[in-house]
Amino acid sequence: MTISARIHYATLALTELAIRHPGRTPVAVREITGRHGIPGPFLVQILRTLRSAGWVESIRGSQGGYRLSVEPADLTLLEIADVVGCPESNCFGEATETPANQMLQETWEAANEASRQVLSRTTLAEIAARATHGEQVMFYI
Amino acid sequence: MTISARIHYATLALTELAIRHPGRTPVAVREITGRHGIPGPFLVQILRTLRSAGWVESIRGSQGGYRLSVEPADLTLLEIADVVGCPESNCFGEATETPANQMLQETWEAANEASRQVLSRTTLAEIAARATHGEQVMFYI
DNA sequence: TAGATACTTGATCCATTTAGTCAAGTATTG
DNA sequence: CAATACTTGACTAAATGGATCAAGTATCTA
């Protein structure tokens, strides 16, 4: 579970959309890239992935933008990382199946699973809630 | 904590040396690459790193090879991964310090720490012991 | 209906990392 | 002296991650 910039950006963007979720107003890409330091066209690429995952929907034309199409509480950081990140190919050492090899594979797997557990316990809603706390916007909702 | 082939190979090699540790006989590179499916010159490169970490010593000349210079029980998988793996640069998002950004950084860090915990709880000695069990060599020592 | 806004798509590029190789050299043993 | 085996440094090749561009399409507003 390496957290790439892609995963980080994706989560930031989703957080932004989650904060603006209640109103259901589309948020333009430029608004997201402006607030966080995300390179423009790169975010577009990431949003494409998020859309094909069914988590955001896009509205074209003027006044268009992106909008969350799932409940923030239903989306965990693990799911985001799995969809946006790379396929995770933890399968070396197929060649020789020595006991040492197998034992190690299991340990690597256990370590990986531990970090996945952590990510699966945090939802987008929690991130958004705590993020808005910091910005003192909580009280205006 | 991505487990690269480099880390996997390094641990396999150290395990091999740990098994042969009691006798203190040097083990040639070829013996290690033979038993596990490790590409020859690549392992040499890895062993160089292990030597500069002070974990193995090399004996030149005929009958030479590599030998463990630490106790297997004192070496954890985490230490191996840290020395052999890449430097781990988890520092994106320095640009904007939004609350969302900070929260995420903490969560990524927590996930990473969880997997490090797992790796820190397994020692080379345990791997070696269980590996020899499988090979039924335990009884001949 | 024109024009501005904003998403869509596909191709492309660059830098870094990872994996793996080669060759010339040095030390040790028998 | 010859065989064995480590030493060193440079080098290549493929994959991945990060990022950009340009031409196109849809929508709203004046």
mmCIF file of C-alpha atoms (C1' of nucleotides) in Angstrom, chain B residues 28-29 48 51 58 60-62 65-66, chain D residues 3-11 18:
data_model
loop_
_atom_site.group_PDB
_atom_site.id
_atom_site.type_symbol
_atom_site.label_atom_id
_atom_site.label_comp_id
_atom_site.label_asym_id
_atom_site.label_seq_id
_atom_site.Cartn_x
_atom_site.Cartn_y
_atom_site.Cartn_z
ATOM 1 C CA ALA B 28 29.007 -18.680 -1.703
ATOM 2 C CA VAL B 29 26.694 -16.437 -3.713
ATOM 3 C CA ARG B 48 26.938 -5.068 -0.905
ATOM 4 C CA ARG B 51 27.581 -5.581 4.158
ATOM 5 C CA SER B 58 32.520 -11.340 3.061
ATOM 6 C CA ARG B 60 37.368 -13.610 -0.427
ATOM 7 C CA GLY B 61 39.156 -16.262 -2.340
ATOM 8 C CA SER B 62 38.471 -19.911 -2.788
ATOM 9 C CA GLY B 65 31.543 -16.441 0.559
ATOM 10 C CA TYR B 66 29.267 -14.557 2.914
ATOM 11 C "C1'" DA D 3 41.136 -21.921 -9.811
ATOM 12 C "C1'" DT D 4 37.707 -19.943 -7.042
ATOM 13 C "C1'" DA D 5 35.050 -16.199 -5.460
ATOM 14 C "C1'" DC D 6 34.308 -11.663 -3.919
ATOM 15 C "C1'" DT D 7 34.751 -6.160 -5.521
ATOM 16 C "C1'" DT D 8 33.715 -2.263 -7.923
ATOM 17 C "C1'" DG D 9 31.737 0.812 -11.026
ATOM 18 C "C1'" DA D 10 29.375 1.651 -14.923
ATOM 19 C "C1'" DC D 11 25.646 0.589 -17.728
ATOM 20 C "C1'" DG D 18 3.468 12.405 -12.662
#
